[in-house]
PDB file of C-alpha atoms in Angstrom:
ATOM      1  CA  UNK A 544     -67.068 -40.372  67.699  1.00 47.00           C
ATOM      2  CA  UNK A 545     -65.049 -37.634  66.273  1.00 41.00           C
ATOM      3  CA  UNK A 546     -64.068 -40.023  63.559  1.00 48.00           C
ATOM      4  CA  UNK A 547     -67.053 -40.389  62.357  1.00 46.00           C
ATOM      5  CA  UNK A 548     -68.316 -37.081  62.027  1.00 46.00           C
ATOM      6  CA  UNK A 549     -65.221 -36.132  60.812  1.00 43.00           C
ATOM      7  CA  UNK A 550     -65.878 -39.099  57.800  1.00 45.00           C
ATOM      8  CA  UNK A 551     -69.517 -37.841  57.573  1.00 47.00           C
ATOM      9  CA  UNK A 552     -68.371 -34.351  57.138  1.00 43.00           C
ATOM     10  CA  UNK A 553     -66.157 -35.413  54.359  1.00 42.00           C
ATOM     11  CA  UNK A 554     -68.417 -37.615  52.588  1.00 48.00           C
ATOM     12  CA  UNK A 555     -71.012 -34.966  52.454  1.00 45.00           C
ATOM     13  CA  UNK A 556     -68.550 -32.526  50.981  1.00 41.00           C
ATOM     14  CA  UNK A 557     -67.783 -34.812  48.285  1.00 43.00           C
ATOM     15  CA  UNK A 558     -70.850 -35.080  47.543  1.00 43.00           C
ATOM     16  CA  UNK A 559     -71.333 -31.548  47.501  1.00 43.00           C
ATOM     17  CA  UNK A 560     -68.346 -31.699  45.054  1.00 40.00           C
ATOM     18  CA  UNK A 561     -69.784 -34.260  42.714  1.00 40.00           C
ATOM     19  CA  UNK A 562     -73.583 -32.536  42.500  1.00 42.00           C
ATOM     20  CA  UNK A 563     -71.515 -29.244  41.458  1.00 43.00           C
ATOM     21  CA  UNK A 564     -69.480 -30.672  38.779  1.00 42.00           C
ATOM     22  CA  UNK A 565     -72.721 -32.295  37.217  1.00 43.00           C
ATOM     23  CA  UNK A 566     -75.311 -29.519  37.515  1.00 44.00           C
ATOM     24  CA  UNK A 567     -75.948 -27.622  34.860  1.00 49.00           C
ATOM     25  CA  UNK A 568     -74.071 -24.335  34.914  1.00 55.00           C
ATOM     26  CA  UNK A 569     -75.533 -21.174  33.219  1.00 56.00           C
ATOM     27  CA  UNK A 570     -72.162 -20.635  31.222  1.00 70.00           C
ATOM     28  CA  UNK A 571     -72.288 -23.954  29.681  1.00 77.00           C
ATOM     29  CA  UNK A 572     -75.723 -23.236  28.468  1.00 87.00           C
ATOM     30  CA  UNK A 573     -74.744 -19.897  27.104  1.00 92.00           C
ATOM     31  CA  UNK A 574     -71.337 -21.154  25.388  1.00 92.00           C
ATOM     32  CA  UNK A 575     -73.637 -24.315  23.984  1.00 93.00           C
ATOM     33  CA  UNK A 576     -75.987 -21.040  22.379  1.00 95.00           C
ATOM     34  CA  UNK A 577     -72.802 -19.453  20.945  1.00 96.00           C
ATOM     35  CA  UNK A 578     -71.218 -22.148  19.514  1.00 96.00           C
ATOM     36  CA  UNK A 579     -74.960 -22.890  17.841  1.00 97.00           C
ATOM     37  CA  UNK A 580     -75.084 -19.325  16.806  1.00 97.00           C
ATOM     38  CA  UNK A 581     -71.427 -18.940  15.384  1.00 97.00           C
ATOM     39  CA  UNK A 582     -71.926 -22.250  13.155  1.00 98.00           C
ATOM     40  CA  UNK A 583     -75.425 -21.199  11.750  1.00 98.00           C
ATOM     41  CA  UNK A 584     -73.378 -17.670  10.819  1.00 98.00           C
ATOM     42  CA  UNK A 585     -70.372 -19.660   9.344  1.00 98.00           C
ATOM     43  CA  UNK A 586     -72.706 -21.932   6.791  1.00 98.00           C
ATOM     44  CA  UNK A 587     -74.788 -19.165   6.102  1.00 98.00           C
ATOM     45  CA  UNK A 588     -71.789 -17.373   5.235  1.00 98.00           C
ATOM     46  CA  UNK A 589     -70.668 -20.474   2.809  1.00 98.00           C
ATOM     47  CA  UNK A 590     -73.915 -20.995   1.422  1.00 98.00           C
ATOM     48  CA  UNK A 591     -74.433 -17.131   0.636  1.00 98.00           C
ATOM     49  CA  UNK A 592     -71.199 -17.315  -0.788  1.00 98.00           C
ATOM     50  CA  UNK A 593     -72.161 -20.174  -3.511  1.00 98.00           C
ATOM     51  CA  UNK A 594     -75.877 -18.423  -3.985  1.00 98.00           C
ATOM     52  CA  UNK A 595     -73.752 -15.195  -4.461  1.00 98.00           C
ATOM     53  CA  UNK A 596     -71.349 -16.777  -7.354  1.00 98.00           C
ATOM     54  CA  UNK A 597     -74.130 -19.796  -8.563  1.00 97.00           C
ATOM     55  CA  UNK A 598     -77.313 -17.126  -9.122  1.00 96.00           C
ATOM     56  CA  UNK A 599     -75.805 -13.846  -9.509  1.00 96.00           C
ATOM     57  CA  UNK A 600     -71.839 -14.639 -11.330  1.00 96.00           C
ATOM     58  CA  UNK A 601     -73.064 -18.039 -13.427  1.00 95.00           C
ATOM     59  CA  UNK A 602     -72.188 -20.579 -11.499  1.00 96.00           C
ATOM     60  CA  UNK A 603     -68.663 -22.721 -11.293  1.00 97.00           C
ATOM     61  CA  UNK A 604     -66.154 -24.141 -13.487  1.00 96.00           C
ATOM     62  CA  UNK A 605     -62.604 -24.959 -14.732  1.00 96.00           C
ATOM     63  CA  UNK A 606     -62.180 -23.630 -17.912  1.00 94.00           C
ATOM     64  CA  UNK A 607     -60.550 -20.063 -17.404  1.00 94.00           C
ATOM     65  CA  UNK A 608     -63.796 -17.933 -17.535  1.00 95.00           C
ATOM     66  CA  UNK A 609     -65.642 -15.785 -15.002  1.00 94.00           C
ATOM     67  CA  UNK A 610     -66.959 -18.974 -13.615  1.00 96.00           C
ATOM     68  CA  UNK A 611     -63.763 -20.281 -12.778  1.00 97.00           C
ATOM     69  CA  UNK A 612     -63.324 -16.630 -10.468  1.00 97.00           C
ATOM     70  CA  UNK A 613     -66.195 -17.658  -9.148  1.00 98.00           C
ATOM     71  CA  UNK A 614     -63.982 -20.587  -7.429  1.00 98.00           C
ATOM     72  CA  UNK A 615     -62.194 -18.374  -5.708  1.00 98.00           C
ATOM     73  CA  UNK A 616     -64.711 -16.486  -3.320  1.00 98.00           C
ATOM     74  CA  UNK A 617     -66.640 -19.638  -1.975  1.00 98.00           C
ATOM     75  CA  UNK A 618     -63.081 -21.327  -1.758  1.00 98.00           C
ATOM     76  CA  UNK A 619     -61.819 -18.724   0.472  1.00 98.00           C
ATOM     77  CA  UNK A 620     -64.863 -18.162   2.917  1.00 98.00           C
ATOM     78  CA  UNK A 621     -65.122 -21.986   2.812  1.00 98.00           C
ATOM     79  CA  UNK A 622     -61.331 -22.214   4.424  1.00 97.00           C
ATOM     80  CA  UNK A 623     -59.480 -19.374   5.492  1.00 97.00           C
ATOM     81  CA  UNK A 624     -62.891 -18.524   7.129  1.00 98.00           C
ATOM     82  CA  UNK A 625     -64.901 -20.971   8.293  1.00 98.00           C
ATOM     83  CA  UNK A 626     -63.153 -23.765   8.516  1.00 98.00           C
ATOM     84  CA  UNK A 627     -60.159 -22.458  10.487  1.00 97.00           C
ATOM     85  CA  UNK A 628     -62.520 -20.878  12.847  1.00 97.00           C
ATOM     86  CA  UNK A 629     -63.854 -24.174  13.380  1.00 97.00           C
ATOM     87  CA  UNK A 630     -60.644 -25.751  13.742  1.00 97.00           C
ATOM     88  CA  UNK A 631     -59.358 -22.999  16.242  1.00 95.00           C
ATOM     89  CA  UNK A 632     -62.939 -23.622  18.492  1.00 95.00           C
ATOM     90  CA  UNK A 633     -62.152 -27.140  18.859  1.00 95.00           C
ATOM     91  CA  UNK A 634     -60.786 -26.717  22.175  1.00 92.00           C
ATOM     92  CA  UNK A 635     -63.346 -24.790  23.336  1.00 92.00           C
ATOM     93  CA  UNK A 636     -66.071 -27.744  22.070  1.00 93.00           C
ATOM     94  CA  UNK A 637     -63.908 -30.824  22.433  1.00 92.00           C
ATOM     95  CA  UNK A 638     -63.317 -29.646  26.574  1.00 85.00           C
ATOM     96  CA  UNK A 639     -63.284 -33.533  28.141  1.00 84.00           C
ATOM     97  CA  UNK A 640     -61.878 -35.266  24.989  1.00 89.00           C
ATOM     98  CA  UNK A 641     -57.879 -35.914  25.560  1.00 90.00           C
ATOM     99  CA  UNK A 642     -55.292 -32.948  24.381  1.00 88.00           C
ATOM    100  CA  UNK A 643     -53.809 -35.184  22.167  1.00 90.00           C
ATOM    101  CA  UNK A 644     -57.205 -36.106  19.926  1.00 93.00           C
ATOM    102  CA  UNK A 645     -58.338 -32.474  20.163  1.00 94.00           C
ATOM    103  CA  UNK A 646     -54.931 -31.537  18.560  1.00 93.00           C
ATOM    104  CA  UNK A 647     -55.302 -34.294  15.525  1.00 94.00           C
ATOM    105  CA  UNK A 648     -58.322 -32.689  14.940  1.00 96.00           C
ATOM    106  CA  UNK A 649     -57.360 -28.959  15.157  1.00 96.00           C
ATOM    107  CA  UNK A 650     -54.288 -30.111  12.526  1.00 95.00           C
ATOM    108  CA  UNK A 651     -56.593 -32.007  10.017  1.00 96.00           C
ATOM    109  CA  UNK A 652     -59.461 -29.013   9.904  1.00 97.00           C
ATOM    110  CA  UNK A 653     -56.464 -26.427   9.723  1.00 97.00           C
ATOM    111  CA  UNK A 654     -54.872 -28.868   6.535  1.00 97.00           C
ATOM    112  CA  UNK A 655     -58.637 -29.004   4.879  1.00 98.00           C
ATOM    113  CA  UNK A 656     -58.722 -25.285   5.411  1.00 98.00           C
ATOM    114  CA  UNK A 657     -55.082 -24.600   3.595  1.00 97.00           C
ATOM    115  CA  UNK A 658     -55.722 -27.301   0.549  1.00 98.00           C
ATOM    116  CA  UNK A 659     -59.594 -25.777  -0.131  1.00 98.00           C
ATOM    117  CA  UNK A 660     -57.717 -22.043   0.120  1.00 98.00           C
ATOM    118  CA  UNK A 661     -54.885 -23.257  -2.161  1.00 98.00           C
ATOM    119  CA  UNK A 662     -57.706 -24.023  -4.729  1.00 98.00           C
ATOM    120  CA  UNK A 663     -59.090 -20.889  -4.351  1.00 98.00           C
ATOM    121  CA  UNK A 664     -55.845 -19.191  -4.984  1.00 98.00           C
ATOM    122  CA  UNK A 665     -54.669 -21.336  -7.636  1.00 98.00           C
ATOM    123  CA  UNK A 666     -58.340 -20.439  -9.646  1.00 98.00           C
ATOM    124  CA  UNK A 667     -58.037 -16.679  -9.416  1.00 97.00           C
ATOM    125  CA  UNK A 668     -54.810 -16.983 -11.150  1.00 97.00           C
ATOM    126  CA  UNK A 669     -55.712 -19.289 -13.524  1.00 97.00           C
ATOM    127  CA  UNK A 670     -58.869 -16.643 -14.367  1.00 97.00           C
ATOM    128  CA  UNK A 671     -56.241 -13.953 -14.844  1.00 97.00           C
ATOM    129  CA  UNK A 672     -54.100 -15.548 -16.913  1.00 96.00           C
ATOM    130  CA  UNK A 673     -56.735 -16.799 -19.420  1.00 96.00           C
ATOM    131  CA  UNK A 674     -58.205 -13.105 -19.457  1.00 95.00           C
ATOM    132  CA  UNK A 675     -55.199 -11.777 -19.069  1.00 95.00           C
ATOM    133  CA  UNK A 676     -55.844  -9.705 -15.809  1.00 94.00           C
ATOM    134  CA  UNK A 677     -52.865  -8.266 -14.099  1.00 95.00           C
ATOM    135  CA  UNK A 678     -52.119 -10.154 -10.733  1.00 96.00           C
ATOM    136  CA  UNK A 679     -51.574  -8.840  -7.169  1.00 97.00           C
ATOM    137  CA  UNK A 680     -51.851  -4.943  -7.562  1.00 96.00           C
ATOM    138  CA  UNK A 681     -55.030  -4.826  -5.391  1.00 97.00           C
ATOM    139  CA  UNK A 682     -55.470  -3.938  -1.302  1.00 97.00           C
ATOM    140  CA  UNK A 683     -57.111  -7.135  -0.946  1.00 98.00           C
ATOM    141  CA  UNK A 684     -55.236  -9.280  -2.885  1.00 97.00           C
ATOM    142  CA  UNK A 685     -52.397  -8.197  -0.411  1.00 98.00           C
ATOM    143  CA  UNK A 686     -53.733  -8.765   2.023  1.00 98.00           C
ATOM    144  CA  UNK A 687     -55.059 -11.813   0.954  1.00 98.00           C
ATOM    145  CA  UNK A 688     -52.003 -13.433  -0.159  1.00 98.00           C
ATOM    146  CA  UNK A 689     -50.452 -12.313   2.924  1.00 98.00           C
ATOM    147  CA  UNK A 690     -53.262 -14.036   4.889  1.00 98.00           C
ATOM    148  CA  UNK A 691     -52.974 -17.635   3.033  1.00 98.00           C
ATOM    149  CA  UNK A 692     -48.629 -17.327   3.325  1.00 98.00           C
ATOM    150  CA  UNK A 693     -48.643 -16.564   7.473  1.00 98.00           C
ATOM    151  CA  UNK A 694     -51.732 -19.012   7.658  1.00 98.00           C
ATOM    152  CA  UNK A 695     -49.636 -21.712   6.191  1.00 97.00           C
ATOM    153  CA  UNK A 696     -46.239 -20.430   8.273  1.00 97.00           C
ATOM    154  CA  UNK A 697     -48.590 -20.983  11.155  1.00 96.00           C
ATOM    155  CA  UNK A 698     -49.416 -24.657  10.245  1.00 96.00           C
ATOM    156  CA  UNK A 699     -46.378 -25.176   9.959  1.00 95.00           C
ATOM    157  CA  UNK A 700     -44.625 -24.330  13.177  1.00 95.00           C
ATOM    158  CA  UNK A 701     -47.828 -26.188  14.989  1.00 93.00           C
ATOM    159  CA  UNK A 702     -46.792 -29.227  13.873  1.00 92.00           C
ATOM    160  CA  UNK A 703     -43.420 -28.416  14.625  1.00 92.00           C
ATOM    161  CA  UNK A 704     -44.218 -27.606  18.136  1.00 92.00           C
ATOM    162  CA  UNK A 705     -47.464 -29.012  19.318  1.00 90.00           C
ATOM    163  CA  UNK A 706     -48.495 -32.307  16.935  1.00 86.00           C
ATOM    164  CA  UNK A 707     -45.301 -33.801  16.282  1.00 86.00           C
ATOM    165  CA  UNK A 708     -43.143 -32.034  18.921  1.00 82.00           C
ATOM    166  CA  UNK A 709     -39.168 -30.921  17.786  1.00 85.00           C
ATOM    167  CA  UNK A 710     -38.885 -28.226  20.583  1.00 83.00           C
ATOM    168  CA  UNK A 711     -38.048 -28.363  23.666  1.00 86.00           C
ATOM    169  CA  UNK A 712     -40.937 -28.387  26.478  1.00 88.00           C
ATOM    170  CA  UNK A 713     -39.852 -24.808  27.732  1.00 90.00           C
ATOM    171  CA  UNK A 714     -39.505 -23.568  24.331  1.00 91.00           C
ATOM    172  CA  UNK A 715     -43.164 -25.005  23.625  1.00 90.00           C
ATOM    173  CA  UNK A 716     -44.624 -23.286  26.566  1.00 91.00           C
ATOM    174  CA  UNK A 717     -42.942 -19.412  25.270  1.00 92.00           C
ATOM    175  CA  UNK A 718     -44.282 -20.249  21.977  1.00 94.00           C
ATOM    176  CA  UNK A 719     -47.437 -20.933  22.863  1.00 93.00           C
ATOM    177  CA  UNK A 720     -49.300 -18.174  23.498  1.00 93.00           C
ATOM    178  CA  UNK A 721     -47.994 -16.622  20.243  1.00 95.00           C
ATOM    179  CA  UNK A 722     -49.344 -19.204  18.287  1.00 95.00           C
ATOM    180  CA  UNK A 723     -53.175 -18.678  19.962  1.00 93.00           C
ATOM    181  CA  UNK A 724     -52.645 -15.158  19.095  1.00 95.00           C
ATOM    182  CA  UNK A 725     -51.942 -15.314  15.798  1.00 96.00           C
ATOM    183  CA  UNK A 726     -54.113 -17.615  15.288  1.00 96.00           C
ATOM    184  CA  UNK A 727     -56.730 -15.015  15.977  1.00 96.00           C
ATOM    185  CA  UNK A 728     -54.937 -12.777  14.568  1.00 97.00           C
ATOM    186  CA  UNK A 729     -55.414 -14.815  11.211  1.00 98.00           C
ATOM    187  CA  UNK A 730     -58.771 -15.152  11.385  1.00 98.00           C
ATOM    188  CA  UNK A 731     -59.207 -11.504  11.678  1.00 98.00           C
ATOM    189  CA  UNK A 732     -56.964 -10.866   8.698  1.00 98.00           C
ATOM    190  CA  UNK A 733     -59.238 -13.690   6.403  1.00 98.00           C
ATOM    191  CA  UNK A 734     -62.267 -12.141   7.378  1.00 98.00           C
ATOM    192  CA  UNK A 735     -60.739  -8.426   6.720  1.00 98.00           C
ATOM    193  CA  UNK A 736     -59.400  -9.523   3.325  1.00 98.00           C
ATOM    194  CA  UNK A 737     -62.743 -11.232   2.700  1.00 98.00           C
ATOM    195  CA  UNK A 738     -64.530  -7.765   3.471  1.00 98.00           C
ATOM    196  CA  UNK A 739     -62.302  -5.903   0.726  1.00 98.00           C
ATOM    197  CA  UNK A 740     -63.051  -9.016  -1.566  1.00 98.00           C
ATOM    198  CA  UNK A 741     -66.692  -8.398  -1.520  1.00 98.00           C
ATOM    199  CA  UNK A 742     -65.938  -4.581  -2.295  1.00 97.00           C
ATOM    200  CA  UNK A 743     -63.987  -5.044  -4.756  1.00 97.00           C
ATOM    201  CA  UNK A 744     -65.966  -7.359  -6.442  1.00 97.00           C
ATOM    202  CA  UNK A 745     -69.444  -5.499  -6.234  1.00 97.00           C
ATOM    203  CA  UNK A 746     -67.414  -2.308  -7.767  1.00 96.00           C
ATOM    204  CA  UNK A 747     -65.633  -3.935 -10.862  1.00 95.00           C
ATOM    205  CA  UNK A 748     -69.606  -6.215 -11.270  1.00 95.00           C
ATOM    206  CA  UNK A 749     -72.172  -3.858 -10.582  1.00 96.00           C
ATOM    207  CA  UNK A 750     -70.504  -0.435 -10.546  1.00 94.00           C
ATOM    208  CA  UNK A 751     -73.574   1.295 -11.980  1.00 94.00           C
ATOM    209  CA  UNK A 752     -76.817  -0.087 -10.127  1.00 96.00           C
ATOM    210  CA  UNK A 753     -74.746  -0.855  -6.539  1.00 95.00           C
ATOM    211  CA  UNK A 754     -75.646   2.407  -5.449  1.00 95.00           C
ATOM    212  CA  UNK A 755     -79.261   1.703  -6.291  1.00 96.00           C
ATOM    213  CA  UNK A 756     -79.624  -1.055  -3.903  1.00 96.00           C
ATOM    214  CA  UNK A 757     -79.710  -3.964  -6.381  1.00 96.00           C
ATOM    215  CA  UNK A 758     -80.249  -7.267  -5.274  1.00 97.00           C
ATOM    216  CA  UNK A 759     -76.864  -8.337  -5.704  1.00 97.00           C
ATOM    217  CA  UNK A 760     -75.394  -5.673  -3.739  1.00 97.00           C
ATOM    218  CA  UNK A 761     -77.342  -6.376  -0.711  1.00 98.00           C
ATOM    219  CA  UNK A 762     -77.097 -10.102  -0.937  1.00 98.00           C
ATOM    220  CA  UNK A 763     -73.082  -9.201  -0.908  1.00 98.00           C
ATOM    221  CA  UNK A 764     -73.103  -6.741   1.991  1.00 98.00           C
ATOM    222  CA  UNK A 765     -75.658  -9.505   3.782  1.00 98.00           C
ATOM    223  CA  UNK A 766     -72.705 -12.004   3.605  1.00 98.00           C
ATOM    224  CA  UNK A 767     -70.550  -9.275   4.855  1.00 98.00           C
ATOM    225  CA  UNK A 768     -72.359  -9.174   7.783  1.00 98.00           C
ATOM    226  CA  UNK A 769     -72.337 -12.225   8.294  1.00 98.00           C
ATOM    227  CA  UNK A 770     -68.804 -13.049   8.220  1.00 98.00           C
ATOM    228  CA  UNK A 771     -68.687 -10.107  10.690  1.00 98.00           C
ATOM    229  CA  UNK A 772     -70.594 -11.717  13.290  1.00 98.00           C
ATOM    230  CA  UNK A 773     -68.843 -15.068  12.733  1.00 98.00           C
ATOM    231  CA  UNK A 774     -65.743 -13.065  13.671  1.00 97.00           C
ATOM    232  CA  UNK A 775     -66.943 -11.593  16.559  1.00 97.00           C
ATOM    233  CA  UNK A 776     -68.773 -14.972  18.264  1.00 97.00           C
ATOM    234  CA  UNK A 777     -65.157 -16.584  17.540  1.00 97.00           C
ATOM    235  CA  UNK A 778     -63.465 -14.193  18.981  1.00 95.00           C
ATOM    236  CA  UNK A 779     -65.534 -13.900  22.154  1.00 96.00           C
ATOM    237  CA  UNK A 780     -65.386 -17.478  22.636  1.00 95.00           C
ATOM    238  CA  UNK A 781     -61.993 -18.003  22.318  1.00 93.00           C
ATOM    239  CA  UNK A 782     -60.991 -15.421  24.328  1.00 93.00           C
ATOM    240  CA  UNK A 783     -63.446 -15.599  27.342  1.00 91.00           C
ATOM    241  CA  UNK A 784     -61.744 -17.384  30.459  1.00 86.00           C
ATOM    242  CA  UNK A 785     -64.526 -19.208  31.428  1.00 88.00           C
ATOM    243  CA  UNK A 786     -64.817 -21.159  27.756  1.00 85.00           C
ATOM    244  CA  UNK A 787     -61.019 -22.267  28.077  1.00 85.00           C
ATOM    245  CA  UNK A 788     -60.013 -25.824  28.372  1.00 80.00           C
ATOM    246  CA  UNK A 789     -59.853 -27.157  32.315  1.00 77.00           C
ATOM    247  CA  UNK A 790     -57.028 -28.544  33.074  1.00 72.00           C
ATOM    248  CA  UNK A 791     -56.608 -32.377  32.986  1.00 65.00           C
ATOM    249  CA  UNK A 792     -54.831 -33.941  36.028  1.00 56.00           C
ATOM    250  CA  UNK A 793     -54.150 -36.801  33.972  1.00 49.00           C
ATOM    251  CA  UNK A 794     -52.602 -35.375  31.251  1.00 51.00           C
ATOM    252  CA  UNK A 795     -50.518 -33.089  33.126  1.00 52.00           C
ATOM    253  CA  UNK A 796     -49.167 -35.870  34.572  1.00 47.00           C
ATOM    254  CA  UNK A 797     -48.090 -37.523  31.808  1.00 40.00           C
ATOM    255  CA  UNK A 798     -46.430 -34.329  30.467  1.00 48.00           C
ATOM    256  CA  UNK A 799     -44.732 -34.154  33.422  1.00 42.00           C
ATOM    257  CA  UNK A 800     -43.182 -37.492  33.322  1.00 41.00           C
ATOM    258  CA  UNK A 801     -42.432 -37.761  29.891  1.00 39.00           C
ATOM    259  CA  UNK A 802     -40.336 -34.279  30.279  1.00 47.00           C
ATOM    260  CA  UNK A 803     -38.771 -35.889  33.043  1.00 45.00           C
ATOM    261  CA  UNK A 804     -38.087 -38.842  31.582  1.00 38.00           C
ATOM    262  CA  UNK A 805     -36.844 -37.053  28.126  1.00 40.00           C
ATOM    263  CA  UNK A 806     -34.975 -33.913  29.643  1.00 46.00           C
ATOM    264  CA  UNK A 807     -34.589 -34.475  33.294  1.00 46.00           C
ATOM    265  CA  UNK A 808     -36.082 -31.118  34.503  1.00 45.00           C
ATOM    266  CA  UNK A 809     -38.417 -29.709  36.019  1.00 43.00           C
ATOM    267  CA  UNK A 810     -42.172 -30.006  34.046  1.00 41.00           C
ATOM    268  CA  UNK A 811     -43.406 -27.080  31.779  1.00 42.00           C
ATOM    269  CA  UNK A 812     -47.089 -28.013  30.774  1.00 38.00           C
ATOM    270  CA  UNK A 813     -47.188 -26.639  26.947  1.00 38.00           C
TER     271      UNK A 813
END
């Protein structure tokens, strides 16, 4: 008799288990909001961008003229910005899909972020050398360039580590937090150098009327803001505890035996 309402007890717990893993939760409603919010931000930053260079600077080409600057801006929001904020928040969307797929994915975005930035870069300096512009003697063009060199160090040493694995599991695990921090860390310093960007170009375009509130001028502080508040959704959504990854039994398994198997110690989960 005990038996059995010992079984009953424990079958109605597991249900209990099951209904709260299925219903709706308030946070994933919320994070489901944010995510919307932060995407609408980050192609309303892109497309503001191109409106910004297509209306207002001429449009686009590749023949050394202003239009080939013009390149450079939407490039640079495009990748360093949106994209590898995307690519960062794919473990925050992708939560039940396996580690392994959700880290092809972060890789690929972060690649399609780099080659659309190395455009950028490479039109800029094609502009000043047809005009024949001095290079690299501005605050954002520092920064800049040292944005797109630590972004590509960063790429780098996550395929080292994480995608196609050369380090040691314990090794992994002390790098790891480093590499979500600078990550972020990244993102803050494309967005900053962005910021200057958009300064610097409204003061050498419009130096006389930006004071004056011209159209321009606001369009280009309006995608300011925007690239602001893309920031700061990121930012909160990376960083909140609740948003982060659960766990995966499965997986952790398999980490575990493979180290074992490999090394012969004790499991580190990366």
């Amino acid at each position: 008799m005990l038996d059995s309402r010992t079984s009953s007890t424990e079958q109605t717990l597991g249900y209990s288990a099951i209904m709260d893993e299925t219903a709706p939760r308030p946070g994933r409603s919320m994070f489901a909001w944010l995510v919307g919010a932060s995407q609408l931000l980050g192609v309303a930053s892109v497309v503001l961008t191109g409106v910004w260079m297509g209306h207002y600077r001429g449009g686009f080409a590749w023949d050394g003229s202003g239009r080939e600057f013009n390149v450079h801006p939407l490039c640079m929001v495009l990748g360093l910005v949106f994209l590898q904020g995307d690519a960062i928040l794919v473990y925050r969307v992708f939560r039940n899909e396996t580690k392994r797929n959700v880290k092809v994915l972060h890789g690929i975005i972060h690649l399609l972020a780099l080659i659309i930035s190395i455009v950028g870069i490479v039109a800029v300096f094609d502009f000043h050398r047809a005009s024949k512009t001095p290079d690299m003697y501005t605050l954002h063009s520092w920064c800049g360039m040292a944005t797109l060199v630590l972004f590509f160090i960063q790429w780098v040493m996550g395929l080292l580590f994480f995608l196609f694995p050369v380090a040691s599991s314990w090794l992994r695990a002390s790098y790891l937090p480093i590499h979500v921090f600078c990550g972020l860390v990244l993102l803050v310093m494309a967005i900053g150098s962005s910021l200057l960007g958009i300064t610097e170009k409204l003061l050498f375009s419009i130096t006389l009327t930006y004071s004056q509130f011209a159209p321009e001028g606001v369009l280009a502080n309006t995608l300011g803001i925007l690239l602001v508040g893309f920031g700061v959704l990121l930012g909160y959504l990376i960083t909140k505890e609740e948003f982060r990854r659960p766990p995966n039994p499965e997986e952790e398994a398999l980490s575990v035996h493979f180290k074992t198997l490999t090394e012969g110690g004790s499991p580190t989960s990366p």
